[in-house]
Coordinates of C-alpha atoms in Angstrom, one line a residue:
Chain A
X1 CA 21.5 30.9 -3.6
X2 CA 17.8 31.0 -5.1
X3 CA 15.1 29.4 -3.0
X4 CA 14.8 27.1 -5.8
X5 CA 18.3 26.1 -6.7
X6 CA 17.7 22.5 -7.4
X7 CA 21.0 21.5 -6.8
X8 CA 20.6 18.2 -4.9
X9 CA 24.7 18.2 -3.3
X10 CA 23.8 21.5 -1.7
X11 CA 23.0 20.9 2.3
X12 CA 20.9 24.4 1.7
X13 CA 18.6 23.2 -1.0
X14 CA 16.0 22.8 -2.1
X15 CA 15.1 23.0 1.0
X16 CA 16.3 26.4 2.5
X17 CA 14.6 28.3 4.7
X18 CA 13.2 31.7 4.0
X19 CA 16.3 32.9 5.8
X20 CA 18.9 33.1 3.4
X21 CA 21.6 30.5 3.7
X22 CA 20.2 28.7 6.6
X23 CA 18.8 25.0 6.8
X24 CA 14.8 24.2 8.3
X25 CA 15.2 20.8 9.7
X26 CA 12.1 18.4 11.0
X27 CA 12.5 17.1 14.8
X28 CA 12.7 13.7 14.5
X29 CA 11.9 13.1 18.4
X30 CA 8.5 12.8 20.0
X31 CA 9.1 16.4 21.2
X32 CA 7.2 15.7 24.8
X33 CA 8.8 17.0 27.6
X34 CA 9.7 14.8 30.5
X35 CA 7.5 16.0 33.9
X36 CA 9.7 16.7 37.1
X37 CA 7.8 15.0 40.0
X38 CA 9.5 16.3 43.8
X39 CA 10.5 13.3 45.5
X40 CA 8.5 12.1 48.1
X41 CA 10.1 13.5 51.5
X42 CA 12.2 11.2 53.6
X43 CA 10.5 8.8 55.9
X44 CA 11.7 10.0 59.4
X45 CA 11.2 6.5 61.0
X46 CA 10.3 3.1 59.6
X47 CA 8.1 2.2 62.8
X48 CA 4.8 1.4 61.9
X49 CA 5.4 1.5 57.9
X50 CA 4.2 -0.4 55.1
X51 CA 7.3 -1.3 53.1
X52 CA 6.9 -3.4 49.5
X53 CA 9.3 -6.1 48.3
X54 CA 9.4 -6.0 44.6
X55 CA 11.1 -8.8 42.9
X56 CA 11.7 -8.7 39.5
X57 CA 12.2 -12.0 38.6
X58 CA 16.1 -12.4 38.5
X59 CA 17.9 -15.5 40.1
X60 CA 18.7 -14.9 43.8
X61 CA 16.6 -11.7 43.9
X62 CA 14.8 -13.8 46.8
X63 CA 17.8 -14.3 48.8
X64 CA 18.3 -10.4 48.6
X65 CA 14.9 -9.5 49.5
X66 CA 14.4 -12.2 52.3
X67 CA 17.5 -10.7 54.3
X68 CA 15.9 -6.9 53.3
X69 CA 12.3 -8.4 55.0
X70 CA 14.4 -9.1 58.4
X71 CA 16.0 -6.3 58.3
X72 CA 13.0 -4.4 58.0
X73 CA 10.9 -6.6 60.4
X74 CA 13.4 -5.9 63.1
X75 CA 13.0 -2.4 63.1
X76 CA 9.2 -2.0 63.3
X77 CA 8.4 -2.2 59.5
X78 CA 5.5 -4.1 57.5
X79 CA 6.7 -5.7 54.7
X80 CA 4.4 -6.8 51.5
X81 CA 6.2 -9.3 49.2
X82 CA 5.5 -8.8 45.4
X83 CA 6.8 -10.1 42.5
X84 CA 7.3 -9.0 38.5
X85 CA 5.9 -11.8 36.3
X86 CA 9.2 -11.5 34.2
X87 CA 12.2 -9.2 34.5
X88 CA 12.1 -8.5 30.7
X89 CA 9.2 -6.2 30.4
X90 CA 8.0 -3.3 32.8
X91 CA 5.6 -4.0 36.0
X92 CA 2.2 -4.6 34.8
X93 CA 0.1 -1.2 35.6
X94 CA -2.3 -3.1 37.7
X95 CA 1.3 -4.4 40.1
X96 CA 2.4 -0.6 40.5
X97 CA -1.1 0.5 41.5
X98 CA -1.5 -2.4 44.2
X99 CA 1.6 -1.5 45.3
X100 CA 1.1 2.3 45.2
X101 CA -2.0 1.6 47.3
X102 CA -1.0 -0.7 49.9
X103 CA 2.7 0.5 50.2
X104 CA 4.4 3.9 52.2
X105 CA 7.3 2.7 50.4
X106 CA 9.3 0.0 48.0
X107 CA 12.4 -1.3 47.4
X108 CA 13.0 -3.0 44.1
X109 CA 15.3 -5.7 43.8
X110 CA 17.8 -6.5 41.0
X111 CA 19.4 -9.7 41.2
X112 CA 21.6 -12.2 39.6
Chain B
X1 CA 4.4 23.8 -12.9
X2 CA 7.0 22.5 -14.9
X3 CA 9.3 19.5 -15.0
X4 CA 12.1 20.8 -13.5
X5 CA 12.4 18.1 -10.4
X6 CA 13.7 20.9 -8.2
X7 CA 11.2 23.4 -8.7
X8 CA 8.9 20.7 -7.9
X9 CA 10.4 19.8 -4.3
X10 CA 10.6 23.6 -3.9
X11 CA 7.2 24.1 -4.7
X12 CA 5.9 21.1 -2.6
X13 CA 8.4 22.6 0.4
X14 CA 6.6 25.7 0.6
X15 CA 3.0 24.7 -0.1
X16 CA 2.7 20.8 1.7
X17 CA 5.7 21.4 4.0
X18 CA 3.5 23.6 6.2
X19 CA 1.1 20.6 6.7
X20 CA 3.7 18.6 8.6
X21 CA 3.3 18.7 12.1
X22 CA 6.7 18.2 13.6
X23 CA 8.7 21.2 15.1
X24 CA 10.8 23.0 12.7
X25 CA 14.9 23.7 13.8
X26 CA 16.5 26.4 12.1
X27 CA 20.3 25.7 11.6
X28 CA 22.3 28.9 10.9
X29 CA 24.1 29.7 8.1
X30 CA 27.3 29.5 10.1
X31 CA 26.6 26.1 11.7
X32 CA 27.4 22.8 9.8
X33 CA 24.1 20.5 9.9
X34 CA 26.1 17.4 10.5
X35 CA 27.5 18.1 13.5
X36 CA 24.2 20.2 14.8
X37 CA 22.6 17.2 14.3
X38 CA 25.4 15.3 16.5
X39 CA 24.8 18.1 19.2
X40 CA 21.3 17.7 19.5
X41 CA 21.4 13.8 20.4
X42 CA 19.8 12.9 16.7
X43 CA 22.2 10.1 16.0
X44 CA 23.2 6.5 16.5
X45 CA 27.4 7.9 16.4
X46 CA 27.3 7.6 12.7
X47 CA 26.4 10.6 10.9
X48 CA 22.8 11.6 9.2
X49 CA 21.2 13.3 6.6
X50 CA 19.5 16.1 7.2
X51 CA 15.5 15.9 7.5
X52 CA 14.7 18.6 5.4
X53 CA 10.9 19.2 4.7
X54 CA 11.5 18.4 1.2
X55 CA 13.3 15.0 1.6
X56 CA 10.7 14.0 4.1
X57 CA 8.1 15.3 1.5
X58 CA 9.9 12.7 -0.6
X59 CA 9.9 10.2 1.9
X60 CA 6.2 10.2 2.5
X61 CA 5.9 9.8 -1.4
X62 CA 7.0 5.8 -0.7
X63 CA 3.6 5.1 1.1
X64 CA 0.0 5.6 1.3
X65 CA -0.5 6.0 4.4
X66 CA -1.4 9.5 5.8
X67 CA 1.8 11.5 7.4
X68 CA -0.9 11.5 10.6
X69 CA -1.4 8.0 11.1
X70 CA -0.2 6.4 14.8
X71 CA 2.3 3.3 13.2
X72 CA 3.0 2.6 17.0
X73 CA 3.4 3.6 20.8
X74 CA 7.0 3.4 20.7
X75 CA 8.9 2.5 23.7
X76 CA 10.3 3.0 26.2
X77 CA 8.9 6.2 26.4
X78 CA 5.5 4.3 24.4
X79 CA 4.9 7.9 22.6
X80 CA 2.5 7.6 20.0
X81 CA 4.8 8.2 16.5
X82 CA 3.4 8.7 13.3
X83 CA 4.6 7.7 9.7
X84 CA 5.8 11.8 9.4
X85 CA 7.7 10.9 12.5
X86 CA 9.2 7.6 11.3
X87 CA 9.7 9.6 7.7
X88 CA 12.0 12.4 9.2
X89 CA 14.0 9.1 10.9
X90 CA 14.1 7.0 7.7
X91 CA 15.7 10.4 5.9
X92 CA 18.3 10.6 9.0
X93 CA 18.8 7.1 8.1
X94 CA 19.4 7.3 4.6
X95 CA 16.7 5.5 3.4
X96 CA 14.7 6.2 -0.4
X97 CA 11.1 6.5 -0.2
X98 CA 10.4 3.1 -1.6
X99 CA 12.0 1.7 1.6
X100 CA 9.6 3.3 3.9
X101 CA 6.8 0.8 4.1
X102 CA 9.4 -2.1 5.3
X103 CA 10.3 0.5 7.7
X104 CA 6.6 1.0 8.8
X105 CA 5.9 -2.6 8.9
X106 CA 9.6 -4.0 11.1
X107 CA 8.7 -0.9 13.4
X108 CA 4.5 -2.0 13.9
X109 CA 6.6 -5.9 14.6
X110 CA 8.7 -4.5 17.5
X111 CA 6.3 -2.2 19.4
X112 CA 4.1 -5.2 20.5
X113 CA 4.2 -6.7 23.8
X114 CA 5.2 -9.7 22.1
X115 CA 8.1 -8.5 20.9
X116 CA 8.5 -6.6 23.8
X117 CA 10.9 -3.7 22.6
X118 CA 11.3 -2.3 25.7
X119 CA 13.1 -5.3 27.4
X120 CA 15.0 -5.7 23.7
X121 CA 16.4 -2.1 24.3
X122 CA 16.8 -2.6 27.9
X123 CA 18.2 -5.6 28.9
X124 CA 22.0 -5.9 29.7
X125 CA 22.5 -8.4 27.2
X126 CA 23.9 -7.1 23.6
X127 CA 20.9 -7.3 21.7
X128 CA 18.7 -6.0 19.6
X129 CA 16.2 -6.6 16.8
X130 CA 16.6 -8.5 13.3
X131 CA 15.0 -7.9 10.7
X132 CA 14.6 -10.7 7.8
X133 CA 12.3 -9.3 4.5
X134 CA 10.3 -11.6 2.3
X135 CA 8.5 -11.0 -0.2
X136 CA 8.9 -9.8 -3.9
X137 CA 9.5 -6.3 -2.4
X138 CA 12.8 -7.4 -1.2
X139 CA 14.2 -7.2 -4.5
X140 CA 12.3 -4.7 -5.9
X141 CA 13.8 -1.7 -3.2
X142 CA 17.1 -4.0 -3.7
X143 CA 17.8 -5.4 -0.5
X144 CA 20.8 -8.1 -0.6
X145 CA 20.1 -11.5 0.1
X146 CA 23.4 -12.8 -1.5
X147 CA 27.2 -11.5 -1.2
X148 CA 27.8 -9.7 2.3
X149 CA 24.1 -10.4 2.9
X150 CA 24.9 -9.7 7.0
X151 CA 27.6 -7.5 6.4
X152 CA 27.9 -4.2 4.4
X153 CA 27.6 -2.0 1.4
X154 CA 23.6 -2.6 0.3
X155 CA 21.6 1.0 1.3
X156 CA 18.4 -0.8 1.9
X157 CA 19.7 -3.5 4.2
X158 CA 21.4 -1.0 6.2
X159 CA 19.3 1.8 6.5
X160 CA 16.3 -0.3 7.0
X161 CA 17.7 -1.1 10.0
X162 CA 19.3 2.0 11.4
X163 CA 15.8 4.0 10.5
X164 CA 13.9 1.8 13.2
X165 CA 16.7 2.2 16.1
X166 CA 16.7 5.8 14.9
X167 CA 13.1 6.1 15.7
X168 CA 13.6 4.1 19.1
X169 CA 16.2 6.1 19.8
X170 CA 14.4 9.2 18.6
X171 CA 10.9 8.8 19.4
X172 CA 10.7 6.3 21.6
X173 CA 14.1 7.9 24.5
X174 CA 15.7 4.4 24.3
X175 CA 18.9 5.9 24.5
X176 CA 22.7 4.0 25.0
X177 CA 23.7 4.4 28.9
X178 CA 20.1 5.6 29.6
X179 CA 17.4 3.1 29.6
X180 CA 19.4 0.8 27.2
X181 CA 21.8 -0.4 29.9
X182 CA 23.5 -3.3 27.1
X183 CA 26.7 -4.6 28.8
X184 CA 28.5 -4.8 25.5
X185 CA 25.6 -3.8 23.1
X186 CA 26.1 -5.8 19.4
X187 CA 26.1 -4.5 15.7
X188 CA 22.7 -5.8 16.2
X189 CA 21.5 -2.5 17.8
X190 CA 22.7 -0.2 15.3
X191 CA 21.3 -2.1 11.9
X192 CA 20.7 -5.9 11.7
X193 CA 18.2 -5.9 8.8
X194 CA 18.9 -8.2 5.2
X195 CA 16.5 -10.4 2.7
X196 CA 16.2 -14.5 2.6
X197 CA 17.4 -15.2 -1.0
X198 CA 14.3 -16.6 -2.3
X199 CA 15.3 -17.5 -5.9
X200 CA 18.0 -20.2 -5.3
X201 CA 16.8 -22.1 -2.9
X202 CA 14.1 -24.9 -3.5
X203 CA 13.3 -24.7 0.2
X204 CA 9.5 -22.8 1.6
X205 CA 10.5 -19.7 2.8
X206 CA 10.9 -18.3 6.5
X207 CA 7.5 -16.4 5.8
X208 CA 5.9 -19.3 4.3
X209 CA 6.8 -20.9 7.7
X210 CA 5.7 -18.1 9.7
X211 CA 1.8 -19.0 7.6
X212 CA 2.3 -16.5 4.6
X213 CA 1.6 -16.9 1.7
X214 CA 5.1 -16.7 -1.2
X215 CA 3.5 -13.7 -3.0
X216 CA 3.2 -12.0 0.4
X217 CA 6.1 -9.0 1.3
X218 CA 6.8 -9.6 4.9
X219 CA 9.2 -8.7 7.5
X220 CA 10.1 -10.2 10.7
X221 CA 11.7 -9.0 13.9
X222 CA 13.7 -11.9 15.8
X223 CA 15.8 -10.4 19.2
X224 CA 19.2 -11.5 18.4
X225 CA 22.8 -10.7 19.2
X226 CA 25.6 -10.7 16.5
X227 CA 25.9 -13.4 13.9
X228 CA 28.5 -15.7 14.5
X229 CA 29.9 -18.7 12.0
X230 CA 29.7 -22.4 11.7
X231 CA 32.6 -23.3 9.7
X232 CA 32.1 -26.9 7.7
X233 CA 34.2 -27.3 4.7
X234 CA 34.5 -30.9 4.5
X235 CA 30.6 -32.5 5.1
X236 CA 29.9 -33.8 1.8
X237 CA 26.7 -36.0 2.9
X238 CA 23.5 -33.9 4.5
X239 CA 23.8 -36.0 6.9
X240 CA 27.4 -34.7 8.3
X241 CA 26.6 -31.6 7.6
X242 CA 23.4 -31.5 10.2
X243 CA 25.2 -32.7 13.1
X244 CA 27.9 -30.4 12.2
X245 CA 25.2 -27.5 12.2
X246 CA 23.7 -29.2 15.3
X247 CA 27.5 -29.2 17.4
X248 CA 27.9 -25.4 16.3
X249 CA 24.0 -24.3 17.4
X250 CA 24.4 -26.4 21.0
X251 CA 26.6 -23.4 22.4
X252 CA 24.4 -21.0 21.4
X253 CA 24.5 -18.2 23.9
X254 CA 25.4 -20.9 26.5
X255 CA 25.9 -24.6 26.2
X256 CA 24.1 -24.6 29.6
X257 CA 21.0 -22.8 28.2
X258 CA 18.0 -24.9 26.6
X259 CA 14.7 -24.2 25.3
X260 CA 14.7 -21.1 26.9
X261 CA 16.1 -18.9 24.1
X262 CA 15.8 -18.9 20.3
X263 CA 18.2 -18.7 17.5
X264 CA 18.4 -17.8 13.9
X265 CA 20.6 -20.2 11.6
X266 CA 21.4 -18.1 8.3
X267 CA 22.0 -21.4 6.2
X268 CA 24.5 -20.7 2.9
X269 CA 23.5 -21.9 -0.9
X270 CA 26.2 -23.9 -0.7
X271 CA 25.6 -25.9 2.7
X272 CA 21.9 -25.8 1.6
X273 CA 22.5 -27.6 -1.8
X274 CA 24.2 -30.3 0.9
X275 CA 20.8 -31.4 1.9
X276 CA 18.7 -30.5 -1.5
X277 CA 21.0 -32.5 -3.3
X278 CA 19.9 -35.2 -0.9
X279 CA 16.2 -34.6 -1.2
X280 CA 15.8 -32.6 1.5
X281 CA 13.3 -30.6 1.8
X282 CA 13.1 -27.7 5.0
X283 CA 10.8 -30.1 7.2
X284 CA 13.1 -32.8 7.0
X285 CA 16.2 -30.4 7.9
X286 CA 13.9 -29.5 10.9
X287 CA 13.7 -33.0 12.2
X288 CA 16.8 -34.3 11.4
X289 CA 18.5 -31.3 13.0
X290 CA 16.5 -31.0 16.1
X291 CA 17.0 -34.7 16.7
X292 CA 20.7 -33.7 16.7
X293 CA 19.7 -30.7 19.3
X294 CA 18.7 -32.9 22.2
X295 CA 20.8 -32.5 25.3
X296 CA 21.4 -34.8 28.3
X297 CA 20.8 -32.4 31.0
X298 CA 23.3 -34.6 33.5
X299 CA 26.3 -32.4 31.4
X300 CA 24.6 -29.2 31.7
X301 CA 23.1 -28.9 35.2
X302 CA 24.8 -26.6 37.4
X303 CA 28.4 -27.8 38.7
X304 CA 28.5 -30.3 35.9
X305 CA 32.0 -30.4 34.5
X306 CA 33.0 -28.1 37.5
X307 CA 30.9 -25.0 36.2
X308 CA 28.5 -23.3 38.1
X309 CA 25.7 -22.5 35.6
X310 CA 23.4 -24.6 34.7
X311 CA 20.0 -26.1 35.3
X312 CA 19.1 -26.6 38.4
X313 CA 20.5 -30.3 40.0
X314 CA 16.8 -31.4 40.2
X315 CA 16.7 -31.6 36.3
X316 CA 19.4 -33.9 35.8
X317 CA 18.8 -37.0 34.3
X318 CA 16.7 -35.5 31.5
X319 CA 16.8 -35.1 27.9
X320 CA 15.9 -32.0 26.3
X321 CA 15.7 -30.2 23.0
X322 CA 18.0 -26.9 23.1
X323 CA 15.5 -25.1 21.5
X324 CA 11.4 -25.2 22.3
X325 CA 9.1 -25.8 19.5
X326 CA 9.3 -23.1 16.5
X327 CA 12.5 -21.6 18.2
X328 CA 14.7 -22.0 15.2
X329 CA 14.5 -19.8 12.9
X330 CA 16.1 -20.7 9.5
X331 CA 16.7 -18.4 6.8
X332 CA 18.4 -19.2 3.3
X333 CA 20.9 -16.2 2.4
X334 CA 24.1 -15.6 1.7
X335 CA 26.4 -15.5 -1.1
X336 CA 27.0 -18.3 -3.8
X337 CA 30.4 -19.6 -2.6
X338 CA 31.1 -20.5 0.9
X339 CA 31.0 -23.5 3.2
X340 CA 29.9 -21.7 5.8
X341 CA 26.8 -20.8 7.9
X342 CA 26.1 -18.3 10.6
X343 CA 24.2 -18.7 13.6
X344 CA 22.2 -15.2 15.5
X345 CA 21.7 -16.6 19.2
X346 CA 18.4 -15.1 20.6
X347 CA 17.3 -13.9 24.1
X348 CA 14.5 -15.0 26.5
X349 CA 11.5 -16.2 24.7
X350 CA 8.1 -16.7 24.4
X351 CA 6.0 -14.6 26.8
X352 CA 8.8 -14.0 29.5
X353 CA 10.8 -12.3 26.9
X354 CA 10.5 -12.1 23.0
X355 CA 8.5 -13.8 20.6
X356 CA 9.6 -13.6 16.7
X357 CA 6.9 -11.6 15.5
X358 CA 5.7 -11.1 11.6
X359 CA 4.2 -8.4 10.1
X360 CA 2.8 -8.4 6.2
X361 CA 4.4 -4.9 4.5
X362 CA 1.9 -2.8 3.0
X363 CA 2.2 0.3 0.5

């Protein structure tokens, strides 16, 4: 087949590559590639840690994170309360950094 | 040059094709482009048309705008994507060039944060974004507003649709059992996209609501699940036939929900010529219906009627409209016969979830 067969049922053309009988297609992704991040190691001990709370907004996600926060109290652990303003969109960037700052760790509640 | 279409595409291929910015994938001869496109993750689970540099070449054709330009930050990944981007989708999708701009303009409507895409895609709840076109472009690309308007067989309702979830799928990572985590999902996520039938109906139009002007070509995005119907073949007065449309809208999504999600009510020409043959005109529908959609919390407040969802017991004793102000959208569409109407239940609203949002559609 010519490189300018304008044969418009043929999956080859008019768009073939320069390489005979093969196709040139356009990614249609973003084509970024995800970064790996290492986990953060394993805390050996929670004695002394700051641990965050986040609720995000669901019914009874309180009642989860209250038993959590006496759980944690009663082995040694600070615990910061925070909340999502709404479960339907991701934690404002401002949320994640307070809690990034003030936190050694979080646990994120999902509820209903 | 000559006038030979073909050797036009294959000229344009091998002189603009190398100004497109997007990575080129060679399929081999021996490999069949449908199903490479499958194995890559391209596709929605329906198959797609190759995005060959000539058909997105072709594709770009159907705007103005500059294959460069950022339409949106698309979630939930919120990479930038630009109309080259949404091009190659909108070939996947099966779109013609002249569709592109409605595609542009429904994708700028869901990447806002008041449409908030991101919780649209992600939520556990089987929806996903509607798309209603008005506007004298609807029936210049030949969008259906009339027979089947929800349903199938028009290539501009239907691709429409499927090119935006393409490129949220696509662009944006918002892939099924990955950050879309839908329980049960809904037609809604694959293509929910049709036109309000403008020339039958005496009635302003959903744009003209939503403060455009008639002449304007506008889409706008409304998070909704699948349509469902309101069966009424005997209401011959307007005023049966609003409480009838008022009964079926009460359950929307929940009997026990109120004011705190939306709905669409996709009204029929023949249920609508009910209440112009009356004199009614769409503000009077508004107010006599919503005076129909007022609910005496004391039946929906949690254990009422032995059920355990509901408002909380402190809001008994209350009346309440099931939808807030503006959170019932009504569209005119459908084919000429049929007593029937169909009802799109929405999700959270307003700031907390999503807000109907317009956009005008440019060239």
């Amino acid at each position: 087949m010519s490189d300018t067969d304008p044969s418009p049922t043929s999956g080859h053309h008019p768009d073939a590559a320069k390489h005979s009988g093969t196709v040139m297609l356009l990614d249609p992704t973003s084509e970024a590639e995800s970064t790996a991040r290492v986990l953060t190691a394993r805390k050996p001990s929670l004695d002394g840690l700051t641990i965050g709370l986040l609720d995000i907004n669901k019914p009874r996600g309180d009642v989860f994170l209250d038993r959590l926060q006496q759980q944690l109290g009663h082995r040694g652990a600070t615990v910061l309360r925070f909340a999502k303003p709404t479960f339907t969109k991701p934690a404002p960037a401002d949320l994640r950094h307070e809690i990034a700052t003030q936190c050694d760790a979080v646990i994120e509640a999902l509820a209903d | 040059m000559t006038v030979d279409p073909g050797r036009i595409d294959a000229l344009r291929t091998r002189y603009d094709g190398w100004n497109m910015a997007s990575r080129r994938v060679e399929v081999g001869s021996l490999e069949d482009e449908a199903e490479a496109m499958f194995d890559r993750g391209w596709t929605d689970g329906l198959p797609v048309v190759a995005p060959t540099e000539a058909r997105v070449a072709r594709m770009l054709d159907g705007t103005t705008r500059s294959p460069g330009d950022v339409v949106a930050l698309v979630p939930p990944a919120l990479v930038e994507c630009t109309v080259e981007k949404v091009a190659v989708n909108a070939v996947m999708a099966g779109c013609r060039p002249e569709y592109l701009p409605v595609v542009l303009a429904a994708l700028g409507a869901i990447c806002t944060d008041e449409f908030n895409m991101h919780g649209v895609l992600a939520t556990t709840m089987g929806v996903g974004p509607v798309f209603v076109v008005n506007g004298p472009i609807a029936q210049r690309i030949g969008m259906n507003a009339g027979i089947n308007v929800l349903g199938h067989g028009n290539r501009a309702n239907l691709t429409i649709g499927r090119a935006v979830q393409l490129v949220v799928r696509n662009v944006g990572g918002g892939r099924p059992g990955e950050i879309d985590r839908a329980t049960h999902g809904s037609p809604a996520k694959l293509s929910f996209c049709f036109a309000e039938d403008e020339t039958t109906s005496p009635w302003t139009t959903l744009a003209e609501e939503r403060g455009f002007a008639r002449s304007a070509d506008v889409v706008t995005a409304f998070c909704g699940e699948a349509p469902r119907i309101v069966i009424d073949q005997h209401s011959r007065t307007a005023d049966s036939l609003v409480r009838s449309l008022a009964d079926g809208l009460r359950s929307t999504v929940s009997s026990r929900v109120v004011a705190a999600m939306d709905a669409m009510l996709v009204v029929s020409p023949e249920h609508l010529s009910r209440f112009s043959d009356a004199g009614w005109d769409r503000a009077r529908f508004m107010e006599e219906l919503g005076a129909h959609l007022m609910v005496d919390t004391d039946t929906i407040v949690t254990g009422a009627g032995g059920i355990e969802e509901g408002l909380p017991e402190a809001m008994a004793g209350l009346t309440l409209p099931k939808f807030r102000p503006g959170g019932l959208l009504v569209v005119h569409a459908g084919g000429p016969a049929g007593l029937f109407s169909s009802i799109v239940g929405g999700w959270v609203n307003g700031p907390m979830g999503s807000e109907p949002t317009s956009r005008e559609i440019t060239p």
